[in-house]
PDB file of C-alpha atoms in Angstrom:
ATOM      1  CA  UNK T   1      18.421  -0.995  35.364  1.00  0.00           C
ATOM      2  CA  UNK T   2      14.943   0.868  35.986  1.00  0.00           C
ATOM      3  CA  UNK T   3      12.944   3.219  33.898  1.00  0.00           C
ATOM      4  CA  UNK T   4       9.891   4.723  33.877  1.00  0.00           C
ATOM      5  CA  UNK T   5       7.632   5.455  31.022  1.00  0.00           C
ATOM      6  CA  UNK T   6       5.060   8.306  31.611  1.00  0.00           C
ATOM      7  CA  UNK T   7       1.806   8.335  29.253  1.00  0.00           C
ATOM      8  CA  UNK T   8       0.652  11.448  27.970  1.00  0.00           C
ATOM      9  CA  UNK T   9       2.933  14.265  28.166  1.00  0.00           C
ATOM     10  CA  UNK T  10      -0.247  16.622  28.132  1.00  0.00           C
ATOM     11  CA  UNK T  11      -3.574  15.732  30.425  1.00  0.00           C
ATOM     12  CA  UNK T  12      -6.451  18.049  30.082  1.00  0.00           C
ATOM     13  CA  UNK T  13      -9.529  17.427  32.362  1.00  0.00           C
ATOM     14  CA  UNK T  14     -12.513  19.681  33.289  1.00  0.00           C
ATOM     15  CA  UNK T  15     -12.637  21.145  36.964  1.00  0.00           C
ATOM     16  CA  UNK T  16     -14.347  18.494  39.084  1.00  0.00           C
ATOM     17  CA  UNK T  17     -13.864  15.364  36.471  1.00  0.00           C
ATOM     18  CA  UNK T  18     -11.656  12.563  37.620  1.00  0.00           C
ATOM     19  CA  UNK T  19      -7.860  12.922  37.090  1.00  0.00           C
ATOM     20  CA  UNK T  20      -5.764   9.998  35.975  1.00  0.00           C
ATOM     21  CA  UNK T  21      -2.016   9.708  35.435  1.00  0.00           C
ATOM     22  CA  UNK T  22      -0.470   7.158  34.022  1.00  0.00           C
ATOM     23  CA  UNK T  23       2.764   5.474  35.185  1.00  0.00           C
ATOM     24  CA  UNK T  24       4.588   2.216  33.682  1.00  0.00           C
ATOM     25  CA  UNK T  25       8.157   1.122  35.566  1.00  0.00           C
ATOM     26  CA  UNK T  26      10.431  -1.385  34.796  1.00  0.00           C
ATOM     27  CA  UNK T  27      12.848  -2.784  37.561  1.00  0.00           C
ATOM     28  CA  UNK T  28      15.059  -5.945  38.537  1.00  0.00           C
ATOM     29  CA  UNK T  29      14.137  -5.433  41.920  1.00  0.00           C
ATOM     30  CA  UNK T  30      11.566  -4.488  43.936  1.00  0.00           C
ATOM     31  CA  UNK T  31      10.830  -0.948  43.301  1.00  0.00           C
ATOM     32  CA  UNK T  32      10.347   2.022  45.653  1.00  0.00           C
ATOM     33  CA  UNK T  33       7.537   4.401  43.210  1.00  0.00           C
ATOM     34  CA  UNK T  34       6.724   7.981  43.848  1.00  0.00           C
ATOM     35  CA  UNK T  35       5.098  10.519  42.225  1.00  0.00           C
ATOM     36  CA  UNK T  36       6.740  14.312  42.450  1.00  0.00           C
ATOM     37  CA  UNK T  37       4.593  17.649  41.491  1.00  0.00           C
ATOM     38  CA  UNK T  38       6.481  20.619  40.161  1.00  0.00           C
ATOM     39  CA  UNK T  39       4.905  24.002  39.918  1.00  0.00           C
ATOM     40  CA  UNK T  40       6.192  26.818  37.484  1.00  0.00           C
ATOM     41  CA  UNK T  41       9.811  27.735  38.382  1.00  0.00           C
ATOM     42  CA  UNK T  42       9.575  25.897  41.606  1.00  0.00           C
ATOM     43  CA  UNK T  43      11.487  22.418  42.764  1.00  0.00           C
ATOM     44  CA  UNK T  44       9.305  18.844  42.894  1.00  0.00           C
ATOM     45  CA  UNK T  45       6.986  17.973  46.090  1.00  0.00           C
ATOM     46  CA  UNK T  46       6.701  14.924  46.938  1.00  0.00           C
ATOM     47  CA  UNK T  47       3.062  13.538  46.842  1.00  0.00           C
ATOM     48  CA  UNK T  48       3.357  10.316  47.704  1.00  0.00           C
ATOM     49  CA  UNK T  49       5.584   7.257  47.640  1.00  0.00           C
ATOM     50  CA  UNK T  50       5.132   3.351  47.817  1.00  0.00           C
ATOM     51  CA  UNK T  51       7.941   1.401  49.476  1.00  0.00           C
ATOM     52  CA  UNK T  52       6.363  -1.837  49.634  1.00  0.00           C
ATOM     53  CA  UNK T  53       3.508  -1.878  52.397  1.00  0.00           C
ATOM     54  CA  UNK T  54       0.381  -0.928  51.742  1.00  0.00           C
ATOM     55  CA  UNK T  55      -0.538  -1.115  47.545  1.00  0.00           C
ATOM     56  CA  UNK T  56      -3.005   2.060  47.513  1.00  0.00           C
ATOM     57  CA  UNK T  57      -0.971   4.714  48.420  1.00  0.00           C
ATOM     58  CA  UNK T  58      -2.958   8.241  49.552  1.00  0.00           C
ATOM     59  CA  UNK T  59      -0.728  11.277  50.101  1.00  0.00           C
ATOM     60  CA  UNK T  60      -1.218  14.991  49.697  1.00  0.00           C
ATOM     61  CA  UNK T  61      -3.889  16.651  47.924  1.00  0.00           C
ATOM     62  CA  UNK T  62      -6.569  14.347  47.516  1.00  0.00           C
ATOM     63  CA  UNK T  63      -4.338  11.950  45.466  1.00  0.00           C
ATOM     64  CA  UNK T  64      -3.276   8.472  45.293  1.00  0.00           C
ATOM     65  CA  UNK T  65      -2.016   6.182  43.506  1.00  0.00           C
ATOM     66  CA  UNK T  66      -2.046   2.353  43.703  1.00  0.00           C
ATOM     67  CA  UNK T  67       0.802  -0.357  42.770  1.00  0.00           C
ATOM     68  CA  UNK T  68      -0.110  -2.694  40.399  1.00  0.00           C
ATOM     69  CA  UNK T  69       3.047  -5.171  40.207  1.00  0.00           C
ATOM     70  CA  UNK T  70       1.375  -7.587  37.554  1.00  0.00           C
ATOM     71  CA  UNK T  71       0.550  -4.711  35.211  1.00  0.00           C
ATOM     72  CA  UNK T  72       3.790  -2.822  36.624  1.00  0.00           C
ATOM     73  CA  UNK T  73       1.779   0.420  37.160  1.00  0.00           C
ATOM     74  CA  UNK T  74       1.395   2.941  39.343  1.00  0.00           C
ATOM     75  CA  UNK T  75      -1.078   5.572  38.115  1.00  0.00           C
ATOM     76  CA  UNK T  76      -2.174   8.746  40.230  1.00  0.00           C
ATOM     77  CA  UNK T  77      -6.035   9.654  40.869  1.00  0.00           C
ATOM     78  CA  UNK T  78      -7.435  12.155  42.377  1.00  0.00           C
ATOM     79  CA  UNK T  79     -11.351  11.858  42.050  1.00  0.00           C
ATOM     80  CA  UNK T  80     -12.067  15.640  41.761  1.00  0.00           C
ATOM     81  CA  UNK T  81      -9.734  18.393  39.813  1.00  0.00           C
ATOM     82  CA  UNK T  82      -8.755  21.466  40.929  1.00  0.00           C
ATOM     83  CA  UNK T  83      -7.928  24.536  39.487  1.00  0.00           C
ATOM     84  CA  UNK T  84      -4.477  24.508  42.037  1.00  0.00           C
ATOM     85  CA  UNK T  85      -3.788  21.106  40.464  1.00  0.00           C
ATOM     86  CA  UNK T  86      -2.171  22.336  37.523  1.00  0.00           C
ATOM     87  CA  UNK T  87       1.791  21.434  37.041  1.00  0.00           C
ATOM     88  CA  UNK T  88       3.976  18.871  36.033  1.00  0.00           C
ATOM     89  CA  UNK T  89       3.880  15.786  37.933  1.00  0.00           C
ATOM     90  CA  UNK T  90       6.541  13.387  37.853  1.00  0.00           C
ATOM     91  CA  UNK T  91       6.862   9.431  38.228  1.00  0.00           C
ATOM     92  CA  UNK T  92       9.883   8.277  39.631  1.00  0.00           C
ATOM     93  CA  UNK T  93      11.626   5.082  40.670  1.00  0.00           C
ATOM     94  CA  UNK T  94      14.110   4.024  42.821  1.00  0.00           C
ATOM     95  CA  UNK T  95      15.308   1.055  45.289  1.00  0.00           C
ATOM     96  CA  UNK T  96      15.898   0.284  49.125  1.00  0.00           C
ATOM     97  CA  UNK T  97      19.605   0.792  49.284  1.00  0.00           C
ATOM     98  CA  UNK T  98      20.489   3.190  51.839  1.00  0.00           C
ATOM     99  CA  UNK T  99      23.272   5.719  51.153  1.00  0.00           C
ATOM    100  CA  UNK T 100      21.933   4.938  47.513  1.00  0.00           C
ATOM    101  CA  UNK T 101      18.807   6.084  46.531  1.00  0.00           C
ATOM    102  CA  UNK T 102      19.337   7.609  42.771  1.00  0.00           C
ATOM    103  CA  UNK T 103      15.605   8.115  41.008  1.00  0.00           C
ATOM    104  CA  UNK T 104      15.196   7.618  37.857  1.00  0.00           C
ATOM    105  CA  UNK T 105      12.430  10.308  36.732  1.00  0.00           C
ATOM    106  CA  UNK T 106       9.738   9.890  33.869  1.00  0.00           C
ATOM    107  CA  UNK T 107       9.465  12.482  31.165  1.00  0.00           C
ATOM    108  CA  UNK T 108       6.957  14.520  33.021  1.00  0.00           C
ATOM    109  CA  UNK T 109       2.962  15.071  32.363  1.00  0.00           C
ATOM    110  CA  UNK T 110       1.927  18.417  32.514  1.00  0.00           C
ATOM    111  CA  UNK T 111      -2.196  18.904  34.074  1.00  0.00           C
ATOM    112  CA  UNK T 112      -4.031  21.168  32.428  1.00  0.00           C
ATOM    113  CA  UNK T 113      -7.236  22.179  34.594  1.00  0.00           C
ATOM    114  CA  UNK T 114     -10.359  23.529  32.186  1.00  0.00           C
ATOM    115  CA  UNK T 115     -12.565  25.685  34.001  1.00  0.00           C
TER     116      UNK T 115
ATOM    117  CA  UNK O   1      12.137  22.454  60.151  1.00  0.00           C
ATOM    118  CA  UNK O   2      13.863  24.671  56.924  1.00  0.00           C
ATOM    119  CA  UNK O   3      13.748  22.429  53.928  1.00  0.00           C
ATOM    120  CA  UNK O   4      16.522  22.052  51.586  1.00  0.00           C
ATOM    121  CA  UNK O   5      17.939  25.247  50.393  1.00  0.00           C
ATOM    122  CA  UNK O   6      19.837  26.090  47.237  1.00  0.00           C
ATOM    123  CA  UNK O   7      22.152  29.244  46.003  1.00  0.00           C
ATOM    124  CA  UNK O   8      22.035  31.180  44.421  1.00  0.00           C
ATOM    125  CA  UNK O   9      18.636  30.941  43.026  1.00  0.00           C
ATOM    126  CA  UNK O  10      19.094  32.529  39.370  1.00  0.00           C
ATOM    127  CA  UNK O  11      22.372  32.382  37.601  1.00  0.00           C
ATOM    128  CA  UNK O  12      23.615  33.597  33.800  1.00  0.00           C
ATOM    129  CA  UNK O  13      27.214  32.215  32.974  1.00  0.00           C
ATOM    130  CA  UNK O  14      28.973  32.513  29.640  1.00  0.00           C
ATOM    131  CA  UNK O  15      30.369  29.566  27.486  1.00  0.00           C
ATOM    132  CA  UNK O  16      33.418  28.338  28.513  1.00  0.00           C
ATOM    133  CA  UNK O  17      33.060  29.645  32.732  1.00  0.00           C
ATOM    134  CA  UNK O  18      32.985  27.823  35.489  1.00  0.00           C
ATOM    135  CA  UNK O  19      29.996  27.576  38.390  1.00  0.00           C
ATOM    136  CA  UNK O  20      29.732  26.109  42.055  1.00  0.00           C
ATOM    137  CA  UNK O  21      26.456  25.645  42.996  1.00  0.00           C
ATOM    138  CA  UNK O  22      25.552  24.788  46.877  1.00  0.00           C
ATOM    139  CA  UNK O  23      22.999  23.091  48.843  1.00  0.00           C
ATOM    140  CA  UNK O  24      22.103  22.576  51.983  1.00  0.00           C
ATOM    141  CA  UNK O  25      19.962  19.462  53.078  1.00  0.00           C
ATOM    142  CA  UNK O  26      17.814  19.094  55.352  1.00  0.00           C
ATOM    143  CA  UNK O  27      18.995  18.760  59.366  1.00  0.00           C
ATOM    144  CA  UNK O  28      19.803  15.045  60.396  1.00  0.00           C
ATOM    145  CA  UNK O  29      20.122  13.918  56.537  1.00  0.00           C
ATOM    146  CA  UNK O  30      23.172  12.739  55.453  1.00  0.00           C
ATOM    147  CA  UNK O  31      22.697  12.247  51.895  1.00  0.00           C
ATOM    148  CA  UNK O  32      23.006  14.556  49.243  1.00  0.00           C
ATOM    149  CA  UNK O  33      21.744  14.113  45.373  1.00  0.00           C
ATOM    150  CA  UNK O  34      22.081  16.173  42.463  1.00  0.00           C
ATOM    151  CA  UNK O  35      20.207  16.244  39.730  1.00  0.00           C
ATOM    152  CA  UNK O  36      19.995  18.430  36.166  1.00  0.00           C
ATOM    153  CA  UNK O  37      16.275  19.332  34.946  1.00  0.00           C
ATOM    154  CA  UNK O  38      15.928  20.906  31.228  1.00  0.00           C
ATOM    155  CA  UNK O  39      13.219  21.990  30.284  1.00  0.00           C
ATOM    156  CA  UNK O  40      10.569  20.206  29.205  1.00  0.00           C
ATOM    157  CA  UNK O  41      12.070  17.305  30.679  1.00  0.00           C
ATOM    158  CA  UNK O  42      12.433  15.260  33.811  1.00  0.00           C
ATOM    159  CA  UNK O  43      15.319  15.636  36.125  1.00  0.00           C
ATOM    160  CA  UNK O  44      18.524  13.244  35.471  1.00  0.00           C
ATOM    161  CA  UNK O  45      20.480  11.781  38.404  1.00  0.00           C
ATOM    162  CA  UNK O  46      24.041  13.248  38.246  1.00  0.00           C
ATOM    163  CA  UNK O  47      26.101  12.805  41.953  1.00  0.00           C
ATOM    164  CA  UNK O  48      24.801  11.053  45.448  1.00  0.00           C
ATOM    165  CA  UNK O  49      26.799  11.455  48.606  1.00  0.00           C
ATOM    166  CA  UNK O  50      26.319   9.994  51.717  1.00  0.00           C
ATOM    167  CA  UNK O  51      29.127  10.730  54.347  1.00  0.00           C
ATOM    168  CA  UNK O  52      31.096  12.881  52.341  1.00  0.00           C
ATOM    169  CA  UNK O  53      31.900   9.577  50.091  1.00  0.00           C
ATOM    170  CA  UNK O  54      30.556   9.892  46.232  1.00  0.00           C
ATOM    171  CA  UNK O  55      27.844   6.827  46.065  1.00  0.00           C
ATOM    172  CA  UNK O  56      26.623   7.527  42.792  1.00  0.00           C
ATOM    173  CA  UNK O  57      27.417   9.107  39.288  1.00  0.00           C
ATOM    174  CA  UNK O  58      25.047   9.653  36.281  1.00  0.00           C
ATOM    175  CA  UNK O  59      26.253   9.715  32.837  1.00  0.00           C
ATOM    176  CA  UNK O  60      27.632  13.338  33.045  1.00  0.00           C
ATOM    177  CA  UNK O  61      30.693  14.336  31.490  1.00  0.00           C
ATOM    178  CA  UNK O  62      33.937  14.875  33.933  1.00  0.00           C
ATOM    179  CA  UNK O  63      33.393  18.644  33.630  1.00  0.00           C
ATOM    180  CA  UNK O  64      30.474  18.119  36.304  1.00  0.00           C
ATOM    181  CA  UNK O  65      31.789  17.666  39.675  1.00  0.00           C
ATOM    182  CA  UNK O  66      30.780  17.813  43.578  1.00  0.00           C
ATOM    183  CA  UNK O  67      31.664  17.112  47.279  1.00  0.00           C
ATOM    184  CA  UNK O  68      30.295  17.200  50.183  1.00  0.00           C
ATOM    185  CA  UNK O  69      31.515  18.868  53.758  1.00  0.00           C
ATOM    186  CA  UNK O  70      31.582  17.688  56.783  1.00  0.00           C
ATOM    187  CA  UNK O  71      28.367  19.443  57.684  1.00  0.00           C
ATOM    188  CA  UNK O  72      26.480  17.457  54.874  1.00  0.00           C
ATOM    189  CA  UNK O  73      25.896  20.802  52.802  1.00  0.00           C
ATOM    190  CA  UNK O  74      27.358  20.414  48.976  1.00  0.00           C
ATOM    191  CA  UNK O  75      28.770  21.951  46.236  1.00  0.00           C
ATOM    192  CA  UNK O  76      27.858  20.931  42.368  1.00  0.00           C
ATOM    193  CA  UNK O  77      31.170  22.257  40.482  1.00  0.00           C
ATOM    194  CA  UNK O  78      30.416  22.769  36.580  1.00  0.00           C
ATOM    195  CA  UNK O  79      33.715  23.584  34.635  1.00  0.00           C
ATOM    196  CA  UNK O  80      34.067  24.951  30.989  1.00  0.00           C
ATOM    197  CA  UNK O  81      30.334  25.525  30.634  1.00  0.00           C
ATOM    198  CA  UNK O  82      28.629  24.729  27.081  1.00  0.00           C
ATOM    199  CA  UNK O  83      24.786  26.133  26.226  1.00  0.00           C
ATOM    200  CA  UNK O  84      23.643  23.085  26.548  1.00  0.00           C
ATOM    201  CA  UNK O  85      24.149  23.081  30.981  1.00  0.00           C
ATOM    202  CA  UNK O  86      21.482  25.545  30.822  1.00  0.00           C
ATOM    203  CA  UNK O  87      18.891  23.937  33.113  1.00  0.00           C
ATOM    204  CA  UNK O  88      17.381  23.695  36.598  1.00  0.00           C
ATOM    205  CA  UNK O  89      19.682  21.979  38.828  1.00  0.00           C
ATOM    206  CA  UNK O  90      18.441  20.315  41.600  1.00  0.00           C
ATOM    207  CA  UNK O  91      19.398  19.451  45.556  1.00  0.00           C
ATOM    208  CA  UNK O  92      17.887  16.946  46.944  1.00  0.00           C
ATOM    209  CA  UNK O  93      18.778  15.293  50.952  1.00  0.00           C
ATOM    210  CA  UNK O  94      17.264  12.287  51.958  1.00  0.00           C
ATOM    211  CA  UNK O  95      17.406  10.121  55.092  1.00  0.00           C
ATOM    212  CA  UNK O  96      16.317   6.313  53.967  1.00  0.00           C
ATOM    213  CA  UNK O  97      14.015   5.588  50.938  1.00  0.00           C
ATOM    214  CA  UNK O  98      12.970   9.750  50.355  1.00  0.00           C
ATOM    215  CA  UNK O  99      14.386  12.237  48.910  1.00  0.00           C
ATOM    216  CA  UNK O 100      13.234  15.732  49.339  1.00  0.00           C
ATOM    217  CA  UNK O 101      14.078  18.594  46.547  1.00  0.00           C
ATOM    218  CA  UNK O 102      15.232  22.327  47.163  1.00  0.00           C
ATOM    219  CA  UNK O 103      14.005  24.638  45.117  1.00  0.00           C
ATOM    220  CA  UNK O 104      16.681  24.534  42.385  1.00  0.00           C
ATOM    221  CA  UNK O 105      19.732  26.737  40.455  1.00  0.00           C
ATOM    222  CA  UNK O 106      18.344  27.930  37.636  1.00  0.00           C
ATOM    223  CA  UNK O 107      21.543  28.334  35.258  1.00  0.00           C
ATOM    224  CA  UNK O 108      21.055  30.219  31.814  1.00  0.00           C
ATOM    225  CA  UNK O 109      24.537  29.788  29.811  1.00  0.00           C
ATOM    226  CA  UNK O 110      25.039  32.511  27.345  1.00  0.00           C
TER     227      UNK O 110
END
């Protein structure tokens, strides 16, 4: 079975500061990690995804996130907030089995961006 | 290329109805997820199909059902609704590892 375990259901940070997420997964097998943004009344966006290459991950936005298989991380950065940054972001997990690639989602952070 | 699309976009039901949901993936994917969002919460996995064959089920109740055409488009069936369906359900296609979300049902049960 996987899971995910999300820190912080509410992140504050001041426009410009560093933003940090925090992401925890558990898996039996190797994982396939993303991280999914959702803004008010709107579906998720993928930011970016780790699949097993490369363990810092950079995607959209100015994020990234690197995979940390002996602390069984992956937490998303971004060095400098922006106001368009707030929303929910999602951690997600799921495995290389094509034709079967359920997620299992976190409970969600939501960003709060202070001016 | 159009993203995944979803309809209708805003729907209020009454206990006890029934609701079909649809989606539309994106072109060249053949898989098709399903997933229930509410709120305040992150989205739960309830159907995957992948060549019109069912490859996955969540821990929904046999009310919730789907299929998929032979186009790859889908339909999320919902019988004998209860207030607690109200949520954001979720389409989401995916060709290997990714999966890419519409923009969701939002379904308000009276």
């Amino acid at each position: 079975a996987q899971s995910v375990t999300q820190l912080g259901s509410h992140v504050s940070v001041s426009e410009g500061a560093l933003v940090l997420l925090r992401c925890n997964y558990s898996s039996s097998v190797p994982p396939y990690l993303f991280w999914y943004v959702q803004y008010p009344n709107q579906g998720l966006q993928l930011l970016l995804k780790y699949t097993s290459a490369a363990t810092l991950v950079k995607g959209i936005n100015g994020f990234e996130a690197e995979f940390k298989k002996s602390e069984t991380s992956f937490h998303l950065t971004k060095p400098s907030a922006h106001m368009s940054d707030a929303a929910e972001y999602f951690c997600a997990v799921g495995r290389s089995n094509f034709g079967n690639e359920k997620l299992t989602f976190g409970t969600g952070t939501r960003l709060t961006i202070i001016p | 290329d159009a993203g995944v699309t979803q309809s209708p976009t805003h729907l209020i039901k009454t206990r006890g109805q029934h609701v079909t949901l649809r989606c539309s993936p994106i072109s060249g994917h053949k898989s098709v997820s399903w997933y229930q969002q509410v709120l305040g919460q992150g989205p739960q996995f309830i159907f995957q199909y992948y060549e019109k064959e069912e490859r996955g089920r969540g821990n929904f109740p046999d009310r919730f059902s789907a299929r998929q055409f032979p186009n790859y488009s889908s339909e999320l069936n919902v019988n004998a609704l209860l207030l607690g369906d109200s949520a954001l359900y979720l389409c989401a296609s995916s060709y290997g590892e990714t999966q890419y979300f519409g923009p969701g049902t939002r379904l308000l049960v009276l």
